[in-house]
Coordinates of C-alpha atoms and ligand atoms in Angstrom, one line a residue:
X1 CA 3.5 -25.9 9.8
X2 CA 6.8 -25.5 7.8
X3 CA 10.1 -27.5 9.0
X4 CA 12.1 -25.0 10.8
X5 CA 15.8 -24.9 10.0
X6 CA 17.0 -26.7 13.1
X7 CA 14.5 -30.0 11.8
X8 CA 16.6 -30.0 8.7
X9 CA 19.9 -30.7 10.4
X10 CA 21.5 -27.5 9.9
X11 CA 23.0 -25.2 12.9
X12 CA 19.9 -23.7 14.5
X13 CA 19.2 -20.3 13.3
X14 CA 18.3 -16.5 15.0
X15 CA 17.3 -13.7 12.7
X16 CA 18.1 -10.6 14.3
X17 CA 16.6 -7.2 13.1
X18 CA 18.2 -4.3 13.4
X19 CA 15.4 -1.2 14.1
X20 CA 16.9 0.7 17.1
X21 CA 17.8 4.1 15.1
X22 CA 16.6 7.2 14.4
X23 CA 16.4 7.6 11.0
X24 CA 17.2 10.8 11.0
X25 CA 17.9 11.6 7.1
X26 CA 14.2 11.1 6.7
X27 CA 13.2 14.0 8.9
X28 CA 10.0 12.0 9.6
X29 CA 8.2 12.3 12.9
X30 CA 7.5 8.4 11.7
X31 CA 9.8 6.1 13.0
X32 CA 12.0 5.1 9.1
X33 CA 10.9 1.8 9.6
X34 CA 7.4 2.3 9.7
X35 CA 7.4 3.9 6.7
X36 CA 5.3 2.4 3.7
X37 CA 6.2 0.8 0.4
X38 CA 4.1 -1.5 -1.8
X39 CA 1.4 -1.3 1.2
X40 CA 3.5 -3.0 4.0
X41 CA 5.9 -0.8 6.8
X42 CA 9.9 -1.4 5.7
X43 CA 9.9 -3.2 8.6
X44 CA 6.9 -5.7 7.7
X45 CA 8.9 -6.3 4.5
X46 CA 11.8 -7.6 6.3
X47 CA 10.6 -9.9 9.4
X48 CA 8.5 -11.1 6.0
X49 CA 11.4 -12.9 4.6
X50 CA 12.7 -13.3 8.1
X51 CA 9.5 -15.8 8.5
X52 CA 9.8 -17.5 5.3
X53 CA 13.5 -18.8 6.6
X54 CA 12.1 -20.4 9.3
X55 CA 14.6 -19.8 11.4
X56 CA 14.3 -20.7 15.6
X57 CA 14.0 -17.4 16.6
X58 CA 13.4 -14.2 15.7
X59 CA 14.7 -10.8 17.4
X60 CA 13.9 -7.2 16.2
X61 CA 16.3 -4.4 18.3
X62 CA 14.0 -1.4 19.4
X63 CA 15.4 2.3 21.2
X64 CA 13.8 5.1 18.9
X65 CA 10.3 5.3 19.2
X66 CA 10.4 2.1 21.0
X67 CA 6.2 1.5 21.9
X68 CA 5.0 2.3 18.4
X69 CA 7.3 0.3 16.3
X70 CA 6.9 -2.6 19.2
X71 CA 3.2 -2.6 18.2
X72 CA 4.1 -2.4 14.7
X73 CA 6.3 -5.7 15.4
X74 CA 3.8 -7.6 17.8
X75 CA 1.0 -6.6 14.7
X76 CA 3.3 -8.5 11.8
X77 CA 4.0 -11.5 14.3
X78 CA 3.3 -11.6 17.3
X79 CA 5.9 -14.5 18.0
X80 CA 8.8 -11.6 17.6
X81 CA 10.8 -10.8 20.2
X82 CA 11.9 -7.6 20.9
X83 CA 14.7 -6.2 22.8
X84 CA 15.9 -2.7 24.1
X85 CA 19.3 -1.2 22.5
X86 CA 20.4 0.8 25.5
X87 CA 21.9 4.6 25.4
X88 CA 25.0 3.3 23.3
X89 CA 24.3 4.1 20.1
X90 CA 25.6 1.9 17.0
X91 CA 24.5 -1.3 14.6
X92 CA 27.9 -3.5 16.9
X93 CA 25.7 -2.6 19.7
X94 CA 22.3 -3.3 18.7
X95 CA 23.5 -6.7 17.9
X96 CA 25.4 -7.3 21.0
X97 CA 22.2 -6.6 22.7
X98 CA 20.6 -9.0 20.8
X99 CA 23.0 -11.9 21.2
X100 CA 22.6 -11.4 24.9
X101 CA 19.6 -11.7 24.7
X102 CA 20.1 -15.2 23.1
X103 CA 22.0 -16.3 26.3
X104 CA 24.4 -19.0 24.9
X105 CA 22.6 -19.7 21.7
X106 CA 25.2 -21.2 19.3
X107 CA 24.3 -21.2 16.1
X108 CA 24.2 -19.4 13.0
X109 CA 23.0 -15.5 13.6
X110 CA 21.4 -13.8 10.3
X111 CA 21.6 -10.1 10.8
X112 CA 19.1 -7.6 8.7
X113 CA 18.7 -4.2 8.5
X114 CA 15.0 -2.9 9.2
X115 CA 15.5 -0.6 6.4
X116 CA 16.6 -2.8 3.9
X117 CA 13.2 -4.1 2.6
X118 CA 13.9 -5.7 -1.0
X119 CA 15.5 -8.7 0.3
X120 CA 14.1 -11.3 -0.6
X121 CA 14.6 -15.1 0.5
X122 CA 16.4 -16.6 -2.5
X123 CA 19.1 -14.4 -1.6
X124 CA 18.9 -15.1 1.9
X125 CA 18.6 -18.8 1.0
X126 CA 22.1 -18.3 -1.0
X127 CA 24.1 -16.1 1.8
X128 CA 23.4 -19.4 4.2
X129 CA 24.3 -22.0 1.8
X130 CA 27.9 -19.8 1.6
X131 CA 28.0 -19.3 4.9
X132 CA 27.5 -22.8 5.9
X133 CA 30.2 -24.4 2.6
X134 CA 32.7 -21.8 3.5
X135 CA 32.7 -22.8 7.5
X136 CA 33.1 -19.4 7.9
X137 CA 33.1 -17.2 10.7
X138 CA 31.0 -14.4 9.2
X139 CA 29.6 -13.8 5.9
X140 CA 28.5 -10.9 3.9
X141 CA 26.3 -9.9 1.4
X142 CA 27.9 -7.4 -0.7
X143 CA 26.3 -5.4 -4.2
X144 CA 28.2 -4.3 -6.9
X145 CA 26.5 -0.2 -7.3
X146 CA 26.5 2.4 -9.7
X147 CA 26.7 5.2 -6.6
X148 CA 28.1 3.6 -3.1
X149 CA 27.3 6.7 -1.4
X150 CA 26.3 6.5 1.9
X151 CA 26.9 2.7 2.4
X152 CA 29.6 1.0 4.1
X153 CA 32.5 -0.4 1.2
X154 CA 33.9 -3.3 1.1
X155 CA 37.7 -3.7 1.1
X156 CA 39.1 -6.6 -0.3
X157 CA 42.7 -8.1 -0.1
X158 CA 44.9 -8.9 -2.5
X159 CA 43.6 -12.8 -2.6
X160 CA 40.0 -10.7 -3.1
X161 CA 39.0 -12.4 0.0
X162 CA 36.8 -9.6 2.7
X163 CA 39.5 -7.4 4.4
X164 CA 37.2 -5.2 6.5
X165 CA 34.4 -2.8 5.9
X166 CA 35.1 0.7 6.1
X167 CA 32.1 3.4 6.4
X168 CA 31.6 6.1 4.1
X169 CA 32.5 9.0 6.4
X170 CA 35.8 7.0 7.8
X171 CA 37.0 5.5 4.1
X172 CA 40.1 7.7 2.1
X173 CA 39.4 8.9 -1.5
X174 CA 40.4 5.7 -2.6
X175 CA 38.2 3.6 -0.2
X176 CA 35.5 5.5 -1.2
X177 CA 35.6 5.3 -4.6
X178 CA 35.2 1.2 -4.2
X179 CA 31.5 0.7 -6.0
X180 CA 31.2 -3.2 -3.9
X181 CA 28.9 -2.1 -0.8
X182 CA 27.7 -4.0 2.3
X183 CA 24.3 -4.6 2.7
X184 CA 24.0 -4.4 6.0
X185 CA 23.3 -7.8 5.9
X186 CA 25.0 -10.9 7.3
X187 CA 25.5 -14.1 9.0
X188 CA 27.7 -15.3 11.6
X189 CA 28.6 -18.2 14.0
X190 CA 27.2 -17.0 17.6
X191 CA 30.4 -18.0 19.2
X192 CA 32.9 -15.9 17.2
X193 CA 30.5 -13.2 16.8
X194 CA 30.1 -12.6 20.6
X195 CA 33.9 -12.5 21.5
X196 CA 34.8 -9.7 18.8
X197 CA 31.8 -7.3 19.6
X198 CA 33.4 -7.0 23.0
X199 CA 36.7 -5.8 21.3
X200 CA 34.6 -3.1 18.7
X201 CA 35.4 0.4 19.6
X202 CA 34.3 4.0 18.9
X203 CA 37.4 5.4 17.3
X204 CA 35.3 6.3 13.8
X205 CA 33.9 9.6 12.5
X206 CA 30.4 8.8 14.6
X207 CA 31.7 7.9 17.5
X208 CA 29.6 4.5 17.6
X209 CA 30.0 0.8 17.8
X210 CA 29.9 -0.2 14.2
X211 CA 28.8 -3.7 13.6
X212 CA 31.2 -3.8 10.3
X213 CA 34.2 -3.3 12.5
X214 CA 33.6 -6.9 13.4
X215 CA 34.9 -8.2 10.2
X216 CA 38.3 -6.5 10.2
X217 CA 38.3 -7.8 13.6
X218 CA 37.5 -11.6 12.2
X219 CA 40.4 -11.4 9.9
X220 CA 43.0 -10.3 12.3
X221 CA 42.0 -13.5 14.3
X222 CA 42.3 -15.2 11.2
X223 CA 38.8 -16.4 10.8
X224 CA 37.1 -17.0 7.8
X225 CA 35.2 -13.9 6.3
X226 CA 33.2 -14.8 3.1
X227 CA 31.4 -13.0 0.7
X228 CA 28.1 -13.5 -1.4
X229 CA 27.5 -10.5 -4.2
X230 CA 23.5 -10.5 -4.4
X231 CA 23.1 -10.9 -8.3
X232 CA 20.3 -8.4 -8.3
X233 CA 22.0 -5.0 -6.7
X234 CA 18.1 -3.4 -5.8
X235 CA 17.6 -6.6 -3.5
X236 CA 20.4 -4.8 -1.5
X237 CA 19.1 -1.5 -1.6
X238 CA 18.9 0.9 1.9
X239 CA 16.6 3.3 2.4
X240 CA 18.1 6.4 4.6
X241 CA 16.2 8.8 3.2
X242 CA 13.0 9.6 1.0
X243 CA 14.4 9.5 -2.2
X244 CA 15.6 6.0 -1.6
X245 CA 12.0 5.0 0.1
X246 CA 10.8 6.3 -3.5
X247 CA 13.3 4.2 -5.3
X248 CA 12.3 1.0 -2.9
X249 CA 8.7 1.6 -3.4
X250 CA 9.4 1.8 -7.5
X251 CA 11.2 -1.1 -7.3
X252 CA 9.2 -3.5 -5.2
X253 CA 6.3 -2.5 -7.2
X254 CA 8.0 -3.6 -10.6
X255 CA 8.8 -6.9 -8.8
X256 CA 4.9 -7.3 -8.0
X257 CA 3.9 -6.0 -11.4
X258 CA 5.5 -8.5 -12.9
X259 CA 4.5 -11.1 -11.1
X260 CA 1.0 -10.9 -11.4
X261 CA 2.5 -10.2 -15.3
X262 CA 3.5 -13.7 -15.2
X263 CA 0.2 -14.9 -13.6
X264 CA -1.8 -14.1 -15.9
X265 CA -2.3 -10.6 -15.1
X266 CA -2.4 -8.1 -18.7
X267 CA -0.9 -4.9 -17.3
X268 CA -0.7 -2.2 -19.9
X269 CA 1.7 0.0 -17.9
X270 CA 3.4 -1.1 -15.5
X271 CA 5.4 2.3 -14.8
X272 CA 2.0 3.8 -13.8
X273 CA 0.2 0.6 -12.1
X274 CA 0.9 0.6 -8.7
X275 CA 0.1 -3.1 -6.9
X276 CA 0.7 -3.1 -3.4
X277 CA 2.1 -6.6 -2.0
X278 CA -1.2 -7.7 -0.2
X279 CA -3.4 -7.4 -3.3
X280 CA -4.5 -10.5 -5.4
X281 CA -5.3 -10.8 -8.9
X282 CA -6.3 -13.4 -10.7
X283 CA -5.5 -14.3 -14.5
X284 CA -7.1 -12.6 -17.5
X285 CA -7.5 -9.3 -15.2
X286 CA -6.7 -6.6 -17.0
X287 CA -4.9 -3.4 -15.8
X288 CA -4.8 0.3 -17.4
X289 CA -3.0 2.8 -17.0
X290 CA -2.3 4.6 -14.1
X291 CA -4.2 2.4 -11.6
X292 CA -3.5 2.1 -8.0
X293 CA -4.5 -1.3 -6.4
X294 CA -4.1 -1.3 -2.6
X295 CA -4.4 -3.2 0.4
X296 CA -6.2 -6.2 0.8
X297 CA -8.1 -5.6 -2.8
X298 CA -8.8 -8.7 -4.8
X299 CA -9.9 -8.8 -8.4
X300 CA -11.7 -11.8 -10.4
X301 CA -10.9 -12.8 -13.5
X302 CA -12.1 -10.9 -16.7
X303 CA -12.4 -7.7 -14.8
X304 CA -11.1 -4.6 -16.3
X305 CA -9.5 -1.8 -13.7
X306 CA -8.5 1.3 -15.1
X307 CA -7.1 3.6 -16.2
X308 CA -6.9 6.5 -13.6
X309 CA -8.5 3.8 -11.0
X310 CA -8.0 3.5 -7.0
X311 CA -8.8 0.9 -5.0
X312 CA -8.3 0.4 -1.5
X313 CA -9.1 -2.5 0.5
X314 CA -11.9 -3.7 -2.9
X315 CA -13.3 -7.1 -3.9
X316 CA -14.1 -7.1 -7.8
X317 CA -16.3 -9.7 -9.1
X318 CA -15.5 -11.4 -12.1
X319 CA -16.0 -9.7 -15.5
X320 CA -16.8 -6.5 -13.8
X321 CA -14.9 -3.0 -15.2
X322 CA -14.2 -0.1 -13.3
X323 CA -13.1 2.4 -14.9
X324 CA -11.9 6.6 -13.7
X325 CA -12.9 5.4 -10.8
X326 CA -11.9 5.7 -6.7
X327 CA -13.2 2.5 -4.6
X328 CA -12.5 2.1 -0.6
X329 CA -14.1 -0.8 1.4
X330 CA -16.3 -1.8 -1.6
X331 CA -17.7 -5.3 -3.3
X332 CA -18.4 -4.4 -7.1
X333 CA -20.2 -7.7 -8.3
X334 CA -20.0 -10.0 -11.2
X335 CA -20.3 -8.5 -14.4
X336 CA -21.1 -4.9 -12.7
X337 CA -19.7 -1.5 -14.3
X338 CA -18.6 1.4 -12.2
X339 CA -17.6 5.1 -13.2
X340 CA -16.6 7.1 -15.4
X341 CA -16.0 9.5 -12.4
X342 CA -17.1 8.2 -9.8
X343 CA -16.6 7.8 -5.8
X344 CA -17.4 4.4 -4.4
X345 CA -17.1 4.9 -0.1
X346 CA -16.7 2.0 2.5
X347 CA -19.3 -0.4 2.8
X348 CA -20.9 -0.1 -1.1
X349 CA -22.2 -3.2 -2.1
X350 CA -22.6 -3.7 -6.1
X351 CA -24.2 -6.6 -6.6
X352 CA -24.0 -8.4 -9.8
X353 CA -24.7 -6.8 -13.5
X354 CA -25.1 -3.4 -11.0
X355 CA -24.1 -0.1 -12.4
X356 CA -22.7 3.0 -10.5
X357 CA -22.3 5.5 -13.7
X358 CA -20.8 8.5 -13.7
X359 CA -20.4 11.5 -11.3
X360 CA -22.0 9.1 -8.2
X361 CA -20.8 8.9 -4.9
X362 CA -22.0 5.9 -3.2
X363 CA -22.0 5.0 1.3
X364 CA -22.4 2.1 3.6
X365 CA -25.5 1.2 0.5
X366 CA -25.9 -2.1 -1.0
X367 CA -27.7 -2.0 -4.7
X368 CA -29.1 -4.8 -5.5
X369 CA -29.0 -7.2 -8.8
X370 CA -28.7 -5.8 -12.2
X371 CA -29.8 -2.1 -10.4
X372 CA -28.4 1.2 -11.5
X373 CA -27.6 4.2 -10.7
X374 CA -26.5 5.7 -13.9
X375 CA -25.5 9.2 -13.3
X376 CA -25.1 12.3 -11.0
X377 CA -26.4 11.4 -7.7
X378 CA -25.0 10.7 -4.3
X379 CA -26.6 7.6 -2.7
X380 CA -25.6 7.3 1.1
X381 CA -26.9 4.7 3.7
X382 CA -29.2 2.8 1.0
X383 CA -30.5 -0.6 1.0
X384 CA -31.9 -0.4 -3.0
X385 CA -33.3 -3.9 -4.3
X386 CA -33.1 -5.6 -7.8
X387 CA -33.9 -4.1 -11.1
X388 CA -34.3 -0.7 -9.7
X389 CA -33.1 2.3 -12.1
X390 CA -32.1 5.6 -10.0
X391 CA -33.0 8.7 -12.5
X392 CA -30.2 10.9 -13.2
X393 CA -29.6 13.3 -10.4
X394 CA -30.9 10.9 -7.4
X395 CA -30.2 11.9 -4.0
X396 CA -30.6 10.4 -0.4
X397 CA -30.8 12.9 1.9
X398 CA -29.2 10.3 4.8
X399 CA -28.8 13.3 7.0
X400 CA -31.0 15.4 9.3
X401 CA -28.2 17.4 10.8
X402 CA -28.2 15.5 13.9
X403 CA -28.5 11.6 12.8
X404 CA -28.0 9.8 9.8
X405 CA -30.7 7.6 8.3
X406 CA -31.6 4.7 5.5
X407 CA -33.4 4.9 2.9
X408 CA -35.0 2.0 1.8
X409 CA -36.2 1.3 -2.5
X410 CA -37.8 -2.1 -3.1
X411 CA -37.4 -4.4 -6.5
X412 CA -38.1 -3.0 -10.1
X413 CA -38.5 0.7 -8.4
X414 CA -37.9 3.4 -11.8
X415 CA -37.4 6.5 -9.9
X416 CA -37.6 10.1 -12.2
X417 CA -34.6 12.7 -12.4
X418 CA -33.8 14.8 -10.0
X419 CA -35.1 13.1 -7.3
X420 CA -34.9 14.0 -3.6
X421 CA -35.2 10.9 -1.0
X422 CA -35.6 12.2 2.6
X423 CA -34.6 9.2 5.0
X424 CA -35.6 7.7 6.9
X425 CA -38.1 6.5 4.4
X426 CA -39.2 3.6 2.1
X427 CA -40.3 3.1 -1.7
X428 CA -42.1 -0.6 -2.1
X429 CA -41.4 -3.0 -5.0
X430 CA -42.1 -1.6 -8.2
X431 CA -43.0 1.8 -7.4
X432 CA -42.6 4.8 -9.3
X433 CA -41.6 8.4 -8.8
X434 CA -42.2 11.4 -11.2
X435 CA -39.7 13.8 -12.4
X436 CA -38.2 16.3 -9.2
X437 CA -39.7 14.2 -6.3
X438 CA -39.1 15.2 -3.0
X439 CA -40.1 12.1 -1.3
X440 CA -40.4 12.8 2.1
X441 CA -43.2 9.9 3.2
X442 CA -43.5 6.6 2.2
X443 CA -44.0 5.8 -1.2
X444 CA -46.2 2.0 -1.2
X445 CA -46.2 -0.6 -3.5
X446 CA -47.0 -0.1 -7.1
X447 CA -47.2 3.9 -6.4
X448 CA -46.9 6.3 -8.8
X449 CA -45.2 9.2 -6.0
X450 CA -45.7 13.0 -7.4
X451 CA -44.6 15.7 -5.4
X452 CA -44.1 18.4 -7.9
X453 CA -47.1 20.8 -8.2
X454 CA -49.2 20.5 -11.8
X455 CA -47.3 22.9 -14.5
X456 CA -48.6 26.5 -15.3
X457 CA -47.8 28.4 -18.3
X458 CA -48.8 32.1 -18.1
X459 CA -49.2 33.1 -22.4
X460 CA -47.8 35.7 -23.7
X461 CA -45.5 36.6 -20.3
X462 CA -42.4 37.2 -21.9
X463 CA -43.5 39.6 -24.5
X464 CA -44.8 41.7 -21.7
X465 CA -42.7 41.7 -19.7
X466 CA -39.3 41.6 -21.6
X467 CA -40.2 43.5 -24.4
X468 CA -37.2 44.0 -26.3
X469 CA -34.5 41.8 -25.2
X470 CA -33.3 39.2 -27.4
X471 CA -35.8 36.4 -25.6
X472 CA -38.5 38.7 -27.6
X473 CA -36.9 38.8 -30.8
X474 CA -37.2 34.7 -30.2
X475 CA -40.6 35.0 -29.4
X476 CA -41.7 36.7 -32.3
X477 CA -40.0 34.8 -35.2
X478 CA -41.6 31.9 -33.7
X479 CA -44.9 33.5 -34.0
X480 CA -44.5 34.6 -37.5
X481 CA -43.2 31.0 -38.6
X482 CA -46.0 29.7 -36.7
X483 CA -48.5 32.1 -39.2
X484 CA -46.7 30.9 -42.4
X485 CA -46.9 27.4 -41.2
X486 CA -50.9 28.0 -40.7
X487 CA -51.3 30.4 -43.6
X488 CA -49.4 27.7 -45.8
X489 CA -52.5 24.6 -44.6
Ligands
UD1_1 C1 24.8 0.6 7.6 C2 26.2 -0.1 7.6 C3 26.8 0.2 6.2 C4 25.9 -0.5 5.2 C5 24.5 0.0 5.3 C6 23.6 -0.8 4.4 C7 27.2 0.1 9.9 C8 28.1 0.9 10.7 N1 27.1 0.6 8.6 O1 25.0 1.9 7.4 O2 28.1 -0.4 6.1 O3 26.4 -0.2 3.9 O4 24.0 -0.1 6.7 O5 22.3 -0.3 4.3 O6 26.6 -0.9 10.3 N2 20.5 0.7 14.0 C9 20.3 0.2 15.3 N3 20.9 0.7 16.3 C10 21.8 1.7 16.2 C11 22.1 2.2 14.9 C12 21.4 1.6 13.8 O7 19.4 -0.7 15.5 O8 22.4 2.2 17.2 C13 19.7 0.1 12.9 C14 18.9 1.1 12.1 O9 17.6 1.3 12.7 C15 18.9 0.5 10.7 C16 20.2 -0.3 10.7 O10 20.6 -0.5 12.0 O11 17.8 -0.3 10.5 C17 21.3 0.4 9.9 O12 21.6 1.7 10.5 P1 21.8 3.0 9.7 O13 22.1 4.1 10.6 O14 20.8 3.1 8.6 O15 23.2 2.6 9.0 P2 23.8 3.0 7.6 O16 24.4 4.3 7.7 O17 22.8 2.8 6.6
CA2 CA1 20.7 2.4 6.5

């Protein structure tokens, strides 16, 4: 267990979560903050860094779609507490919700935005520490931008201490061309915090309680306002609509990217690799282009992924190489090769030095030791042993239109093309099956299974009955070559 801030002698600390609003500019019927990037909901991303401060208590403010995104919460961590924003709408309010909720806490509150999701806690880490030298009664993380639109500016005074924050729709030409933006994130003492969101009003172009009003309000009480400018701009970013969630998501990937980069992890292009944070890869993995590694996928060393790879929710063994490839709930082995081209469904099992070749789609089947299954076939609720080769073309017919079924192939089984396996039904260790099989029963032990009847050939059919056509013309030059050969002995 981790030393909470309180044990280190600081002024306890509440983390409060701003998640009450609509969202509106991402004309979602999914609450913004549930929204995905790099695998995780914003929202997961922030009480994330929340947790990694430690902090005494966490809060998360709820209104717009208030059951789903609770469940959301209580999924993260289920030690978050939520509270209700009631019907008046605006981030001054959400808080002051919040802080009542905190009956006479008196510490240092940290306020995040649930739709700020780059954060991360070296910054967080920094914004305390100049909190806490400054004595100050609020503090704000600020960004220097290339385009401030949309976020709240920052107006400083002439000593270039905080002045006040002014939002974009209330700032004049001038205010708005100011490129330093609030974050929407900051801390504050409890105390201080509590008296001026009483006095925050509604006189603004949205009619709502704005939380940054409370800074203006600071100063004319002539409290301390400080200021931390996150060194890294993107760890500030909001994301109000969908081209900023694309932005986030690019971002945050390039962030993972190059960290598994720096462990060890060859990625050939990291514009077109796409890591999501809950994946794990260990060093000398290699990545090629245009890969998507997702969820809870892990990958051994020496394994090569890609390019024009998915997986979802994977384990790769070590040394194993997957490659055109799309994998959901699957264990590829040690040393095993999958695709070019090929489908791998939940609950395929590749066990080691295994092969899944090309055009095969694969279901709930484990395939055992060194076995393969080199090319065009569709192998579905399968338990296939060791050393088994699947002829081109295999299918399992795991489906009678009413139930599915398994099909069951023993060790060292060669199977011929274009087979046919009607489940429920079993092949025993080393048996064999000729070319075309439909194998509806039981094939034992060391059986040779034909189901093809023996080959006919009918002489002389075609040039009687397709006298003429250019088959016949075939026909007979291969005759006459077939006298000069003879005439020739
Ligand atoms: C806000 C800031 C702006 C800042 C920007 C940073 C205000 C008035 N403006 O603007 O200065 O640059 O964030 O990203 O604070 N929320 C509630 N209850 C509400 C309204 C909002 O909980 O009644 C939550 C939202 O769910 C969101 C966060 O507060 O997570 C910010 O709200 P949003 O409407 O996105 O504010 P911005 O316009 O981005
Ligand atoms: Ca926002």
């Amino acid at each position: 267990m981790a030393e909470n801030n309180a044990t280190q002698g600081a002024r306890a600390l509440a983390v409060i979560v701003l998640a009450a609003g609509q969202g509106t500019r991402m004309k979602s019927s999914l609450p913004k903050v549930l929204h995905r990037i790099g695998g995780r909901p914003l929202l997961g991303h922030v009480l994330d860094v929340a947790r990694d401060l430690h902090p005494d208590s966490v809060l998360v403010v709820l209104r717009h779609e208030r059951d789903r995104v609770a469940e959301a919460v209580t999924g993260i961590a289920p030690e978050i507490r939520v509270v209700d924003q009631d019907e008046i709408p605006g981030t001054g309010r959400a808080v002051q919700v919040a802080l009542d909720a905190l009956g006479d806490f008196d510490g240092d509150v940290l306020v995040l935005s649930g739709d700020v999701p780059l954060l991360d806690a070296d910054t967080l880490d920094a914004l305390l520490s100049a909190h806490r030298a400054a004595a100050a009664a609020a503090t704000v993380l600020t960004a220097v931008v290339d385009d401030p639109s949309g976020y709240g500016r920052v107006i400083r005074a002439a000593d270039s201490s905080v002045a006040r924050i002014v939002e974009q729709k209330d700032a004049t030409g001038d205010e708005a061309s100011v490129t330093e933006i609030n974050a929407g994130v900051y801390v504050f003492r409890a105390a201080p915090l509590r008296e001026h969101l009483g006095l925050v009003g509604t006189a603004n172009a949205q009619g709502e309680r704005y939380l940054t009003d409370v800074i203006g309000l600071l100063r004319a009480s002539r409290l301390a306002v400080a200021a931390l400018t996150a060194p890294d701009a993107a760890a500030a970013l909001g994301v109000n609509d969908r081209v900023q969630l694309a932005e986030a998501a690019r971002l945050l990937n390039a962030r993972t990217v190059r960290r598994w980069q720096l462990a060890g992890v060859t990625v050939q292009d990291p514009a077109t690799t796409w890591i999501d944070v809950t994946a794990t890869l260990a060093p000398d993995v290699t990545v090629l282009p245009n890969t998507h590694i997702l969820r809870a996928t892990a990958v051994s060393t020496g394994a090569v992924i890609g390019p024009d790879t998915s997986l979802v929710d994977c384990e790769v063994g070590e040394g194993a190489t997957v490659t055109r490839s799309d994998a959901t709930l699957a264990v590829i082995g040690a040393g095993a090769t999958v695709g070019p081209f090929s489908y791998l469904r939940a609950g395929t099992q590749l066990a080691a030095g295994g092969k899944i070749g090309t055009f095969v789609e694969t279901k709930n089947s484990t395939i055992g030791e060194g076995s393969k299954v080199p090319h065009l076939s569709y192998v579905g609720d399968t338990t296939i042993g060791r050393g088994v080769n699947l002829g081109a073309g295999a299918i399992t017919a795991n489906y009678d239109d009413l139930t599915k079924h398994r099909t069951h192939i023993g060790d060292e089984v060669h199977t011929g093309s274009h087979n046919v396996f009607v489940a429920p039904v079993r092949l025993g260790d080393g048996a064999k099956t000729g070319a075309g099989a439909v194998i509806r029963k039981d094939v034992p032990a060391g059986a040779l299974a034909l189901s093809v009847a023996p080959q006919r050939n009918i002489d002389g059919w075609v040039e009687k009955n397709r006298a003429g056509t250019a088959a016949a013309d075939a026909v007979a030059r291969a005759r006459a070559a077939e006298k000069a050969d003879d005439g020739a002995q």
